[in-house]
mmCIF file of C-alpha atoms in Angstrom:
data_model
loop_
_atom_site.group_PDB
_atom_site.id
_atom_site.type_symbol
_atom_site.label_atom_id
_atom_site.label_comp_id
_atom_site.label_asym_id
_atom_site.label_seq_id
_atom_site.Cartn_x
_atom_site.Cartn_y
_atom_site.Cartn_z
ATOM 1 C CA UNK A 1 -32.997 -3.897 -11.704
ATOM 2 C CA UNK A 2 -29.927 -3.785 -14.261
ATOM 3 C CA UNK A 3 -29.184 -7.515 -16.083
ATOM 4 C CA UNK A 4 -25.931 -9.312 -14.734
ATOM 5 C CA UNK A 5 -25.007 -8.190 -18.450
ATOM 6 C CA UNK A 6 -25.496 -4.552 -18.615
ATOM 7 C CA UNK A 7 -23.296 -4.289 -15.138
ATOM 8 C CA UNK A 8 -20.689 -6.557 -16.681
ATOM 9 C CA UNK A 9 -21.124 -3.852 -19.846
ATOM 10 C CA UNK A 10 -20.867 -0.912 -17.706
ATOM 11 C CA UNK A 11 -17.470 -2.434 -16.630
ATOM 12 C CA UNK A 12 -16.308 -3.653 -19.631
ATOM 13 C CA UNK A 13 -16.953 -0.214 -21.304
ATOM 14 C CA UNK A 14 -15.498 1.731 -18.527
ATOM 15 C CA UNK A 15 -12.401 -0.142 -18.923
ATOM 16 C CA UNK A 16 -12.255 -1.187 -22.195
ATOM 17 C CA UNK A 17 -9.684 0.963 -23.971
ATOM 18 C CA UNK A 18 -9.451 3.937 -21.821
ATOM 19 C CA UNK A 19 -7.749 2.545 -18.597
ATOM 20 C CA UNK A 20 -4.404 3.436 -17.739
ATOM 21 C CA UNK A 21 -1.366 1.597 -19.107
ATOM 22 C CA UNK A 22 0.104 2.956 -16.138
ATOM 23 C CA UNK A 23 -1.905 1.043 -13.924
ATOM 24 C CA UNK A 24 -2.071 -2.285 -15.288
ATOM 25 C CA UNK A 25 1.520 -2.847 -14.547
ATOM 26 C CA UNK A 26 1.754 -4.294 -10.988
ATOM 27 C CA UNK A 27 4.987 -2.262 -10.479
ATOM 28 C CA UNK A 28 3.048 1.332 -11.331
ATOM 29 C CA UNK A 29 0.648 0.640 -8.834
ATOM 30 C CA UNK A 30 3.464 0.310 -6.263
ATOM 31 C CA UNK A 31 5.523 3.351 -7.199
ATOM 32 C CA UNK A 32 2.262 5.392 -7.298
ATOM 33 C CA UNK A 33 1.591 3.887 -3.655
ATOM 34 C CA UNK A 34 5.076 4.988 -2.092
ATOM 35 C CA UNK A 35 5.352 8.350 -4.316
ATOM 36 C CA UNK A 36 1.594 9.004 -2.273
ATOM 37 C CA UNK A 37 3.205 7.698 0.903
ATOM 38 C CA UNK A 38 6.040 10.062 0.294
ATOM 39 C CA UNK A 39 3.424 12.969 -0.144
ATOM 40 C CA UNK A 40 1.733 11.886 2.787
ATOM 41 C CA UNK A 41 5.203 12.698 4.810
ATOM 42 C CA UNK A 42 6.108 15.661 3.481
ATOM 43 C CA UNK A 43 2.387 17.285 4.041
ATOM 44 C CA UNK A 44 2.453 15.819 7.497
ATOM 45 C CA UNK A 45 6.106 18.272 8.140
ATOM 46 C CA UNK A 46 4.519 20.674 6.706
ATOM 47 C CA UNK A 47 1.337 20.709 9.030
ATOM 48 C CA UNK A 48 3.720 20.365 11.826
ATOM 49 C CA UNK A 49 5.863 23.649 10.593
ATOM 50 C CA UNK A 50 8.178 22.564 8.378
ATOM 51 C CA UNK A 51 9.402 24.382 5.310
ATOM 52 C CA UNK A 52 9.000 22.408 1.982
ATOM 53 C CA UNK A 53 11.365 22.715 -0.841
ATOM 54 C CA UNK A 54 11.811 20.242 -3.531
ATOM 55 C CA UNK A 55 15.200 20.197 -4.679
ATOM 56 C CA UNK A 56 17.709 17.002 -6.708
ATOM 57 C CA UNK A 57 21.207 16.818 -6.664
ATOM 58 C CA UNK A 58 22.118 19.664 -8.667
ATOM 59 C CA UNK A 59 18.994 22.019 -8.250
ATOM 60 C CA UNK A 60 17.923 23.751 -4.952
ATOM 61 C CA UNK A 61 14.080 24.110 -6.771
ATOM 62 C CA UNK A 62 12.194 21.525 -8.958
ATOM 63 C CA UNK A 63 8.944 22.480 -10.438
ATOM 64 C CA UNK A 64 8.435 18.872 -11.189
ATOM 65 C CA UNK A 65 8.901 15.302 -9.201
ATOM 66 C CA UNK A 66 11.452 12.787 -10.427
ATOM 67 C CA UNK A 67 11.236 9.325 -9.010
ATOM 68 C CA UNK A 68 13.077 5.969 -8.940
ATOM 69 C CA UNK A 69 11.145 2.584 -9.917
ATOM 70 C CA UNK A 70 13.469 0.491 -7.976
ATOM 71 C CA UNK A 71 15.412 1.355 -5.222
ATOM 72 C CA UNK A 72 19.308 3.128 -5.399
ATOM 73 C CA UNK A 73 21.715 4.735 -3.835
ATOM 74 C CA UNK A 74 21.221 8.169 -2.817
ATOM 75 C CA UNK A 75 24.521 9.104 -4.598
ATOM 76 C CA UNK A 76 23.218 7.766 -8.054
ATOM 77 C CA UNK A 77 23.917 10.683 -10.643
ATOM 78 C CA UNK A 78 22.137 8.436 -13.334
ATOM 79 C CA UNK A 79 19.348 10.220 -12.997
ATOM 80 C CA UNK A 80 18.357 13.693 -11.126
ATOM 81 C CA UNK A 81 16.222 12.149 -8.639
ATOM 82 C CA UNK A 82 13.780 14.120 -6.271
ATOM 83 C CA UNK A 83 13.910 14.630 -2.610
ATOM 84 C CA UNK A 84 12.228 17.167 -0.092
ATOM 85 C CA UNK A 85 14.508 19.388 1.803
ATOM 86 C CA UNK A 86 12.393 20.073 5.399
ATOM 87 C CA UNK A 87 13.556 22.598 7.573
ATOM 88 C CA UNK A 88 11.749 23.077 11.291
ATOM 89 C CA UNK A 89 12.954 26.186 12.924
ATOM 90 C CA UNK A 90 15.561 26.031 15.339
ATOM 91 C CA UNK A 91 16.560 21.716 14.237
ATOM 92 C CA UNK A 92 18.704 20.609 12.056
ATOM 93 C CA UNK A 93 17.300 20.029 7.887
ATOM 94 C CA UNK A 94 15.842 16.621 7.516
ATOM 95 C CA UNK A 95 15.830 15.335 3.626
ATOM 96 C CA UNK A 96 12.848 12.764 2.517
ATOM 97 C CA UNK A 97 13.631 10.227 -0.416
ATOM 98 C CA UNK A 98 11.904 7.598 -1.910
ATOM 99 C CA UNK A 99 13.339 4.326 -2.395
ATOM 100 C CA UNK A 100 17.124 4.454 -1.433
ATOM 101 C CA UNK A 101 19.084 2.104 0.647
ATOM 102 C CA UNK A 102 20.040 2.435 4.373
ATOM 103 C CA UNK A 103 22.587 0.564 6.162
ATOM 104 C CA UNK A 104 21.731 -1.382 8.828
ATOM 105 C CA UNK A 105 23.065 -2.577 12.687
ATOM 106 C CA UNK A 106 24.684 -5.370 10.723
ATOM 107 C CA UNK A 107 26.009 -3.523 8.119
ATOM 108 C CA UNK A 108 24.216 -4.408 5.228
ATOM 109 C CA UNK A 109 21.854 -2.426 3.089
ATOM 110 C CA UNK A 110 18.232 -2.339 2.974
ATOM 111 C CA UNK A 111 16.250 -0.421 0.910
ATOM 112 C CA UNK A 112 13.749 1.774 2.554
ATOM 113 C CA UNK A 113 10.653 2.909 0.795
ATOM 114 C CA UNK A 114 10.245 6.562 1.988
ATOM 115 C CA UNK A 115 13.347 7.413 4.420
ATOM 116 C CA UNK A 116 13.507 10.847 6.286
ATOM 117 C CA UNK A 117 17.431 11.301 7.107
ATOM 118 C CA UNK A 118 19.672 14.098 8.358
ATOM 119 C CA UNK A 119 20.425 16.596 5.391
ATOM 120 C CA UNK A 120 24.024 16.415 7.174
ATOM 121 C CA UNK A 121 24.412 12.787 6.972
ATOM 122 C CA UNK A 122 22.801 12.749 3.507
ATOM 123 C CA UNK A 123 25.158 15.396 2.096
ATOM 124 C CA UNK A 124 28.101 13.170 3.308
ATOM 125 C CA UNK A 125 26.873 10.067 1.954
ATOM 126 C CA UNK A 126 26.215 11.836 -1.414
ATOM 127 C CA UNK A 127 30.312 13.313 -1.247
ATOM 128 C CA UNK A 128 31.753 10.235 -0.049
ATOM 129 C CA UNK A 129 29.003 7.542 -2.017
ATOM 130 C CA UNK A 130 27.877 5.630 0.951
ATOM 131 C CA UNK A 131 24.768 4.823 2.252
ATOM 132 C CA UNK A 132 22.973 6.651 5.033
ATOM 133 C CA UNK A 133 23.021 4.923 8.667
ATOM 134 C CA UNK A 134 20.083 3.274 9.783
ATOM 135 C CA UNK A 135 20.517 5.811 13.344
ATOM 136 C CA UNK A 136 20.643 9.143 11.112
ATOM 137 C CA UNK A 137 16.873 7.709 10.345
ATOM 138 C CA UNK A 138 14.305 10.032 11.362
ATOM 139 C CA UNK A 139 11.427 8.135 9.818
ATOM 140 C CA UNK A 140 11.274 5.721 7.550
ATOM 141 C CA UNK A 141 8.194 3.636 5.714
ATOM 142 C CA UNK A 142 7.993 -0.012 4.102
ATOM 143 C CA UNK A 143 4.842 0.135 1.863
ATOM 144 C CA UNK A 144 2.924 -2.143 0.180
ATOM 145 C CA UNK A 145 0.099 -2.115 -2.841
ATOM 146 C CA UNK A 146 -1.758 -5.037 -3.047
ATOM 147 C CA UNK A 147 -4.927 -6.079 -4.183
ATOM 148 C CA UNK A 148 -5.842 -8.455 -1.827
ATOM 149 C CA UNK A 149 -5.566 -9.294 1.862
ATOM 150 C CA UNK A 150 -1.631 -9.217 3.205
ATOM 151 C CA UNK A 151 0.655 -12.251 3.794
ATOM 152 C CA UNK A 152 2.040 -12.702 6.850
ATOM 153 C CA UNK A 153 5.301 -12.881 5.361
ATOM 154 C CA UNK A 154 5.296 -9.511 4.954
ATOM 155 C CA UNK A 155 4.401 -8.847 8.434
ATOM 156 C CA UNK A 156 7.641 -11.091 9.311
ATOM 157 C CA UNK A 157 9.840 -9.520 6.611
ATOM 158 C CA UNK A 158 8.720 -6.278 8.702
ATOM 159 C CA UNK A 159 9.449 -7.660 11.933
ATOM 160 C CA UNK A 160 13.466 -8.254 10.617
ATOM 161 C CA UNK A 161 13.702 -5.263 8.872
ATOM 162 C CA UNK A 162 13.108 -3.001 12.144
ATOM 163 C CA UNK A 163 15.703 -5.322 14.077
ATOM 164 C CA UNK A 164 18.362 -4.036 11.358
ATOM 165 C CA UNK A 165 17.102 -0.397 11.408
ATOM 166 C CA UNK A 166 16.001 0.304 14.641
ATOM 167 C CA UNK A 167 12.333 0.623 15.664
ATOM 168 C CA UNK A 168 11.467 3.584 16.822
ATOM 169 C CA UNK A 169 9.437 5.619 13.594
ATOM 170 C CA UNK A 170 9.585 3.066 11.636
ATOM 171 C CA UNK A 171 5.796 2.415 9.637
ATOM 172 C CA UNK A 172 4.610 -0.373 7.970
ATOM 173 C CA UNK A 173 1.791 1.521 5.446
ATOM 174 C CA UNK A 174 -0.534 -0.507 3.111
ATOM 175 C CA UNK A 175 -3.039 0.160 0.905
ATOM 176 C CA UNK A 176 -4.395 -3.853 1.881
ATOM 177 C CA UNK A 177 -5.552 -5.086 5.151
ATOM 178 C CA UNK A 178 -5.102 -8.492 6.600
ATOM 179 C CA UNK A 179 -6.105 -9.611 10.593
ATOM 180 C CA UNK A 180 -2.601 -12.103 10.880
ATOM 181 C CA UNK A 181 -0.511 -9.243 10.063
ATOM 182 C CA UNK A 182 -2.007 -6.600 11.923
ATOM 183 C CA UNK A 183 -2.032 -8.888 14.852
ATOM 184 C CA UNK A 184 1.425 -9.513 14.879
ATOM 185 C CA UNK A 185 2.661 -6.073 14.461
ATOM 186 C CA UNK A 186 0.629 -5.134 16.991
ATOM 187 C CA UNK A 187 1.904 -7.761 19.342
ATOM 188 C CA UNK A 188 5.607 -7.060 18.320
ATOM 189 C CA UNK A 189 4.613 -3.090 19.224
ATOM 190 C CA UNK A 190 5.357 -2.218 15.350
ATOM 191 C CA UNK A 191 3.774 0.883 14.048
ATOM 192 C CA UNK A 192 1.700 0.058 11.348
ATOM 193 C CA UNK A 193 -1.160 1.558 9.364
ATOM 194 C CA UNK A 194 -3.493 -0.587 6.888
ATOM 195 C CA UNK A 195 -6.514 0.463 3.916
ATOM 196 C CA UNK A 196 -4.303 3.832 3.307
ATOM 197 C CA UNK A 197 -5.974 5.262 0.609
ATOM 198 C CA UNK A 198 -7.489 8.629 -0.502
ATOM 199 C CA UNK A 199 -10.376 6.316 -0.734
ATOM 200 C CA UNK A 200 -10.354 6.057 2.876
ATOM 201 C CA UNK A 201 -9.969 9.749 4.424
ATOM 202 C CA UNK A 202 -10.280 8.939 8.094
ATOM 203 C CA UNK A 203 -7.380 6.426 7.581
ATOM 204 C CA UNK A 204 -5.647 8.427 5.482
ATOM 205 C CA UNK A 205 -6.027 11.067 8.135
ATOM 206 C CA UNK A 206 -4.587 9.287 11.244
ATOM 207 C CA UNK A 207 -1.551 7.960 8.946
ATOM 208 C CA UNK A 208 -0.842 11.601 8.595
ATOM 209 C CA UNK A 209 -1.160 12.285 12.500
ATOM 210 C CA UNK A 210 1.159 9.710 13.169
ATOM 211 C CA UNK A 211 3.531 11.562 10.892
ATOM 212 C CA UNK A 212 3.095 14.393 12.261
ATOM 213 C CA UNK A 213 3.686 12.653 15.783
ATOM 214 C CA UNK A 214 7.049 11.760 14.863
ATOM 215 C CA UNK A 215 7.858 15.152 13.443
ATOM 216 C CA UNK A 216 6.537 16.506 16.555
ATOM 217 C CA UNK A 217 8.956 14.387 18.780
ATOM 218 C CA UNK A 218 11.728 15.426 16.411
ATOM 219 C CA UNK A 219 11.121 18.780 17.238
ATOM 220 C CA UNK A 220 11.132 18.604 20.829
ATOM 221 C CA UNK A 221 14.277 16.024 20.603
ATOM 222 C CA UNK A 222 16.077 18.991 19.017
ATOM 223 C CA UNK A 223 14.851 22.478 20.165
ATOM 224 C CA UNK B 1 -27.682 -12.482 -7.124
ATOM 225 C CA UNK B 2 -27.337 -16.070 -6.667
ATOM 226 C CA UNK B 3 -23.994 -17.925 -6.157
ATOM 227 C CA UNK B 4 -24.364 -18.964 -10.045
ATOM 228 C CA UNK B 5 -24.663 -15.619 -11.335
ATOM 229 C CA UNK B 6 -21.838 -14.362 -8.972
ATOM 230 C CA UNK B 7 -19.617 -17.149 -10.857
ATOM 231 C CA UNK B 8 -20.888 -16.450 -14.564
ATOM 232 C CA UNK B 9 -19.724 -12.432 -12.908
ATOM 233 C CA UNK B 10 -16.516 -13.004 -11.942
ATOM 234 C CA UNK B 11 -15.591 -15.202 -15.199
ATOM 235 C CA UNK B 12 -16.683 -12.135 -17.229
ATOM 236 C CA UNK B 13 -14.888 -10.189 -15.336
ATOM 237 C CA UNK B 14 -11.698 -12.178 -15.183
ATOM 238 C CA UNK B 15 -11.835 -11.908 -18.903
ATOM 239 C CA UNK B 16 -12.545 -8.147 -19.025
ATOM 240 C CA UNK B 17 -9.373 -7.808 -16.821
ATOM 241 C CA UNK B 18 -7.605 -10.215 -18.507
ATOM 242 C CA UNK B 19 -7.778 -8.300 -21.749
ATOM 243 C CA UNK B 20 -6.664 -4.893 -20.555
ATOM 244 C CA UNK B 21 -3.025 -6.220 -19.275
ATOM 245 C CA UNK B 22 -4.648 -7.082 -15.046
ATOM 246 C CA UNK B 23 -3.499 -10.646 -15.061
ATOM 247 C CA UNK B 24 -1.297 -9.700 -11.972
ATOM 248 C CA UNK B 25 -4.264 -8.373 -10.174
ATOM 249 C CA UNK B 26 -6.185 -11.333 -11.265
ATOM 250 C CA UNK B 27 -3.094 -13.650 -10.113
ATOM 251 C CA UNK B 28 -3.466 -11.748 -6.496
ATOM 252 C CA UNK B 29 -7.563 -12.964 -6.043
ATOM 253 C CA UNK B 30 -6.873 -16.267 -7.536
ATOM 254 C CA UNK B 31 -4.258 -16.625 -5.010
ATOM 255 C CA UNK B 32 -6.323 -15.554 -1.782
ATOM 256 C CA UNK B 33 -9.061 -17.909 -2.931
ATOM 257 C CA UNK B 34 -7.045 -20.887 -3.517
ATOM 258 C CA UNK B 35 -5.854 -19.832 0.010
ATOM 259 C CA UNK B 36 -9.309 -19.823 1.549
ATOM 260 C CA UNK B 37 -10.324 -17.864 4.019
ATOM 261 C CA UNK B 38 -8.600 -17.850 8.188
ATOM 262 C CA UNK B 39 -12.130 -19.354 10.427
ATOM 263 C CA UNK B 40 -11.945 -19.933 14.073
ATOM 264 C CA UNK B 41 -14.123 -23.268 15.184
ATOM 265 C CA UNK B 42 -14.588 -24.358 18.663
ATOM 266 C CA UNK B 43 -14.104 -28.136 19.272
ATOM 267 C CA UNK B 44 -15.030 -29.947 22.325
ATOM 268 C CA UNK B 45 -12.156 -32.753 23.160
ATOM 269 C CA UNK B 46 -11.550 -34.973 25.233
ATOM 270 C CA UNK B 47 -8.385 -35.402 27.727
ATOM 271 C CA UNK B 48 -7.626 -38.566 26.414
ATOM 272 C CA UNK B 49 -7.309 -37.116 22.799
ATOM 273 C CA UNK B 50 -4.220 -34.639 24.125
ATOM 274 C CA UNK B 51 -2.618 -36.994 26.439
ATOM 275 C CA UNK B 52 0.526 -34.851 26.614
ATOM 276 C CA UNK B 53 -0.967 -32.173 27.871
ATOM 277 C CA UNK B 54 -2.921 -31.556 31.222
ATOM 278 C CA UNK B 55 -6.764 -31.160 30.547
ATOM 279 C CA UNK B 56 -9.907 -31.504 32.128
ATOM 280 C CA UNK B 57 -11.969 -34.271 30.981
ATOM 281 C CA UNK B 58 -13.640 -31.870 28.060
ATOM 282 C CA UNK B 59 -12.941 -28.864 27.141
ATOM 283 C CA UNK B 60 -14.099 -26.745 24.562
ATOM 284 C CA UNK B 61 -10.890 -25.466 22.334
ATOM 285 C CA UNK B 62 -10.591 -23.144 19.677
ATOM 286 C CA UNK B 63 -9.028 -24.086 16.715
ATOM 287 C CA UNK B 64 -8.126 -21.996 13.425
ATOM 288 C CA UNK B 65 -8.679 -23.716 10.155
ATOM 289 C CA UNK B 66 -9.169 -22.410 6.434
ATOM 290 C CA UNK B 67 -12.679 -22.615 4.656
ATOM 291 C CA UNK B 68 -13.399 -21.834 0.731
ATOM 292 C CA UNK B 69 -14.618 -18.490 -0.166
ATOM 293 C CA UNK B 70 -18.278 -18.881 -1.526
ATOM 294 C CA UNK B 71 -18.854 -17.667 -5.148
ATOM 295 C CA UNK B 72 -19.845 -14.503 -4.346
ATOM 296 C CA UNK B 73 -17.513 -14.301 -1.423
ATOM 297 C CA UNK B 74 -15.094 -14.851 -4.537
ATOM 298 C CA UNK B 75 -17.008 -12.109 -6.458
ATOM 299 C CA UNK B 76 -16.669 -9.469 -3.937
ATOM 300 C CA UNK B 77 -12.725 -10.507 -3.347
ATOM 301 C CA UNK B 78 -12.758 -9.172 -7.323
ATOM 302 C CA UNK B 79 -14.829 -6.144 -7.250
ATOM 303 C CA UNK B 80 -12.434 -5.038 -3.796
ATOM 304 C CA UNK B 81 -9.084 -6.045 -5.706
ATOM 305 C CA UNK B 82 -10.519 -3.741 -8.658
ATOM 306 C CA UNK B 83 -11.520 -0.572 -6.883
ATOM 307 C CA UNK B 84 -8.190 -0.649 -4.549
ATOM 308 C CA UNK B 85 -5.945 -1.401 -7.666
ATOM 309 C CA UNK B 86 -7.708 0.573 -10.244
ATOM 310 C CA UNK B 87 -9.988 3.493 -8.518
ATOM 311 C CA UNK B 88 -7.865 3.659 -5.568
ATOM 312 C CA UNK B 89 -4.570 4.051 -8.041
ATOM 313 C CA UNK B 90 -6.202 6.750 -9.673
ATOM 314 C CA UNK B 91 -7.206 8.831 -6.528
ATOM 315 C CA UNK B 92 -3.748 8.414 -5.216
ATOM 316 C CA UNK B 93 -2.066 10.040 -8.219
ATOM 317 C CA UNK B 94 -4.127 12.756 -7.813
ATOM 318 C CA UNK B 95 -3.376 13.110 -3.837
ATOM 319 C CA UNK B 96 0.246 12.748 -4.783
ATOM 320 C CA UNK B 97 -0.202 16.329 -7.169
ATOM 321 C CA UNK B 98 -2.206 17.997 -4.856
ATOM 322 C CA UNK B 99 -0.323 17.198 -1.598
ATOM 323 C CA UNK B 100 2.803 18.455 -3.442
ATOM 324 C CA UNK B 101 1.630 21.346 -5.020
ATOM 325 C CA UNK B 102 3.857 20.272 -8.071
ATOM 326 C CA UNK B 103 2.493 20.108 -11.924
ATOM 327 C CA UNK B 104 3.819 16.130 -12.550
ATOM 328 C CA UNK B 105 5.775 13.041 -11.485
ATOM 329 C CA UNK B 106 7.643 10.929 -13.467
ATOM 330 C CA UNK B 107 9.240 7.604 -12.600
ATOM 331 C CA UNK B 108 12.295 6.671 -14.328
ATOM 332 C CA UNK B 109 14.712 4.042 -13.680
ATOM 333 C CA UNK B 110 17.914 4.279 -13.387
ATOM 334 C CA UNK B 111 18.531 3.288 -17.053
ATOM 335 C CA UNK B 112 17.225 6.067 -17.705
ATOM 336 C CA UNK B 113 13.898 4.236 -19.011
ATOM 337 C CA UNK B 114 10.421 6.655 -18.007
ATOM 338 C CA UNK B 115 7.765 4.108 -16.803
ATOM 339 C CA UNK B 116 5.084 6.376 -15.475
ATOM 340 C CA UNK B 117 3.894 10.389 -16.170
ATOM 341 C CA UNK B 118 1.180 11.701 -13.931
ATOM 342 C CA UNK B 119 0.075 15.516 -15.114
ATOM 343 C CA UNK B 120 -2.811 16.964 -13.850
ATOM 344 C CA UNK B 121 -4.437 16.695 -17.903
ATOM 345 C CA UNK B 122 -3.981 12.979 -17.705
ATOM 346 C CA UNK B 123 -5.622 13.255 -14.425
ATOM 347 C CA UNK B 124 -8.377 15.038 -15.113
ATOM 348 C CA UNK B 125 -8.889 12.802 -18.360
ATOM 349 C CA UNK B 126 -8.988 9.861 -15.694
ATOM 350 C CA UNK B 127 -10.832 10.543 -13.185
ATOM 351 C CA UNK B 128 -14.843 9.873 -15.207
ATOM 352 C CA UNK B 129 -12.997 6.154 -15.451
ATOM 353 C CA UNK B 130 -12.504 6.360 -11.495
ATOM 354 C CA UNK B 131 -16.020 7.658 -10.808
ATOM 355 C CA UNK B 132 -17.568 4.986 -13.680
ATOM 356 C CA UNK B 133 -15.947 2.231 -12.108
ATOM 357 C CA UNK B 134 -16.830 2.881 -8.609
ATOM 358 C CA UNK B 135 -20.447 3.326 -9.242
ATOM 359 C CA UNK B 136 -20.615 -0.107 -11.591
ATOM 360 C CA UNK B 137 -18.458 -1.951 -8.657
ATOM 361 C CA UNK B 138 -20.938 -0.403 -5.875
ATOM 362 C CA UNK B 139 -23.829 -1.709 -7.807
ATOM 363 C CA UNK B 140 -22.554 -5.049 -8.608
ATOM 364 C CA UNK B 141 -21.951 -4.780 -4.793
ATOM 365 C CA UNK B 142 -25.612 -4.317 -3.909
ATOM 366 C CA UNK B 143 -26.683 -7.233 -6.319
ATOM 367 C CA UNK B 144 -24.663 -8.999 -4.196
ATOM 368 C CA UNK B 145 -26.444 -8.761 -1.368
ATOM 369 C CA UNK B 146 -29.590 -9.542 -2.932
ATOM 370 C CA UNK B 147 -30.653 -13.426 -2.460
ATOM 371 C CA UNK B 148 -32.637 -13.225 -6.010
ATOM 372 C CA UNK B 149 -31.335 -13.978 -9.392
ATOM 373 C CA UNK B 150 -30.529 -11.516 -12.235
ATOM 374 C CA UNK B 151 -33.576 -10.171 -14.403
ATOM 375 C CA UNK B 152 -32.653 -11.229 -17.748
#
């Protein structure tokens, strides 16, 4: 049996000077969360049939992902931001960002974590440097890293933020669990997925189906 | 492990994480113990102690109330919080190369300041701390379960 010391060793030398600097920082644990949430989407399309290219504002093909760490607009030029350009055969081309605002029923703006929009209503937003609309939302995600059970305040923040931008494909993804907030989604009829990790395959897994559900609906809405 | 050693654990540990820039994480556990955790108890009351509302004479009610996390309760709150931020983290950058079939990700903000690189070298350099950590986390977990002490 190993002494309460050596395990705390094991640990200590595990993590002493090798770990991450990009993971100590609460906010690189989120982005890495959404940019995997974001991943999650696009393979989902692309199980369902979609064509995949990665593309920015000025280049039809990236090689390499660039990514906000707070949300924008989708017209920012500060930075060549990433996006995934999905094409199904025989619908219109869908567009998948991560972290850009959305306007809502009431007219205000809301950010939206991953957001799978028109390519239509995206290219006009970028010319005329508005915001997409909430409707032109195919899909859209709010995620959240934490490192210990949810607050139910984010279950309620949830509950408003699908009043303002419709409900239908919208997800509530977490890498956490919690029993209040899965509760209430589920008694509000949210869509909501909890313990999302790679860690976690068979969760990981049905995230992905659900995806691929709404991609699937898309589809047949369209063809 | 006994509830003692669990505490001695998790101070260590605090200090460990502490150390290497985790205070946020830390913050998080602190927080969800000092909220205790949700427990349902079923009371038995009387009519006359809800005389506003129509009862029968006794009933038995449930009733949702908050209770403290044992030390190793609070220990395995830790270990959970440390695979999901750290090994979980980890895993996910790697899902996010493979699922894209790109060679890197970079997140910059809008000032034009680069917070986070992910290449598949950093990843591979990574991923022994992933599968370290784990295995040390799993067997703390195990001690856990035992009702003896540490051997010393």
């Amino acid at each position: 049996m190993p002494s309460k010391q050596q395990l705390i060793n094991k640990i200590q030398t595990t993590l002493g000077t090798q770990v991450s600097p990009q993971i100590t920082l609460a906010s690189s644990t989120d982005d890495i969360f959404e940019a995997y949430v974001w991943a999650l989407v696009i393979d989902a399309a692309r199980k369902e049939g979609a064509s995949v290219a990665y593309r920015d504002m000025n280049n039809p093909g990236v090689t390499s992902l660039l990514f906000r760490t707070s949300p924008g607009a989708i017209y920012s030029t500060a930075n060549l931001y990433t996006y995934a350009r999905l094409k199904f055969g025989g619908c219109p081309a869908l567009e998948t960002h991560l972290g850009i605002y959305v306007s809502g029923k009431s007219g205000v703006s809301h950010e939206c974590d991953v957001a799978v929009i028109y390519e239509s209503e995206a290219d006009t937003c970028r010319q005329s440097q508005v915001h997409p609309r909430s409707t032109k939302l195919i899909l859209s995600v709010e995620c959240k890293f934490y490192s210990t059970n949810l607050r139910i305040d984010l279950a309620r923040s949830f509950l408003g933020l699908t009043e303002e931008i419709h409900q239908r494909d919208r997800f509530f993804v977490s890498n956490a669990s919690s029993n209040s907030v899965a509760k209430m989604l589920t008694s509000h009829d949210r869509k909501w997925e909890t313990k999302v990790s790679p860690l976690n395959p068979r969760l990981q897994q049905r995230l992905r189906g659900n995806f691929e559900t709404a991609f699937k609906h898309y589809k047949a809405r369209h063809t | 492990m006994t509830q003692e050693d669990a505490h001695d654990v998790f101070i260590a540990l605090s200090k460990i994480l502490e150390e290497i820039g985790l205070t946020w994480m830390l913050d998080q556990v602190k927080q969800e113990i000092v909220h205790g955790k949700t427990a349902t108890k079923t009371l038995s009351i009387l009519a006359e102690d809800f005389p506003n509302e129509y009862r029968q004479r006794r009933q038995r009610v449930r009733f949702v109330s908050t209770e403290e996390y044992s030390s190793k309760e609070q220990l395995h709150l830790l270990l959970d919080a440390m695979e999901q931020t750290i090994v979980a983290s980890l895993e996910m950058q790697k899902s996010i190369l493979t699922l894209t079939e790109l060679a890197g990700v970079s997140f910059k903000s809008e000032e034009g300041r680069t917070q986070l690189l992910i290449t598949n070298d950093q990843i591979s350099r990574n991923a022994p701390i992933a599968e370290k950590l784990k295995a040390a986390c799993e067997e703390l977990r195990e001690e856990l379960t035992k009702e003896s002490g540490f051997a010393f």
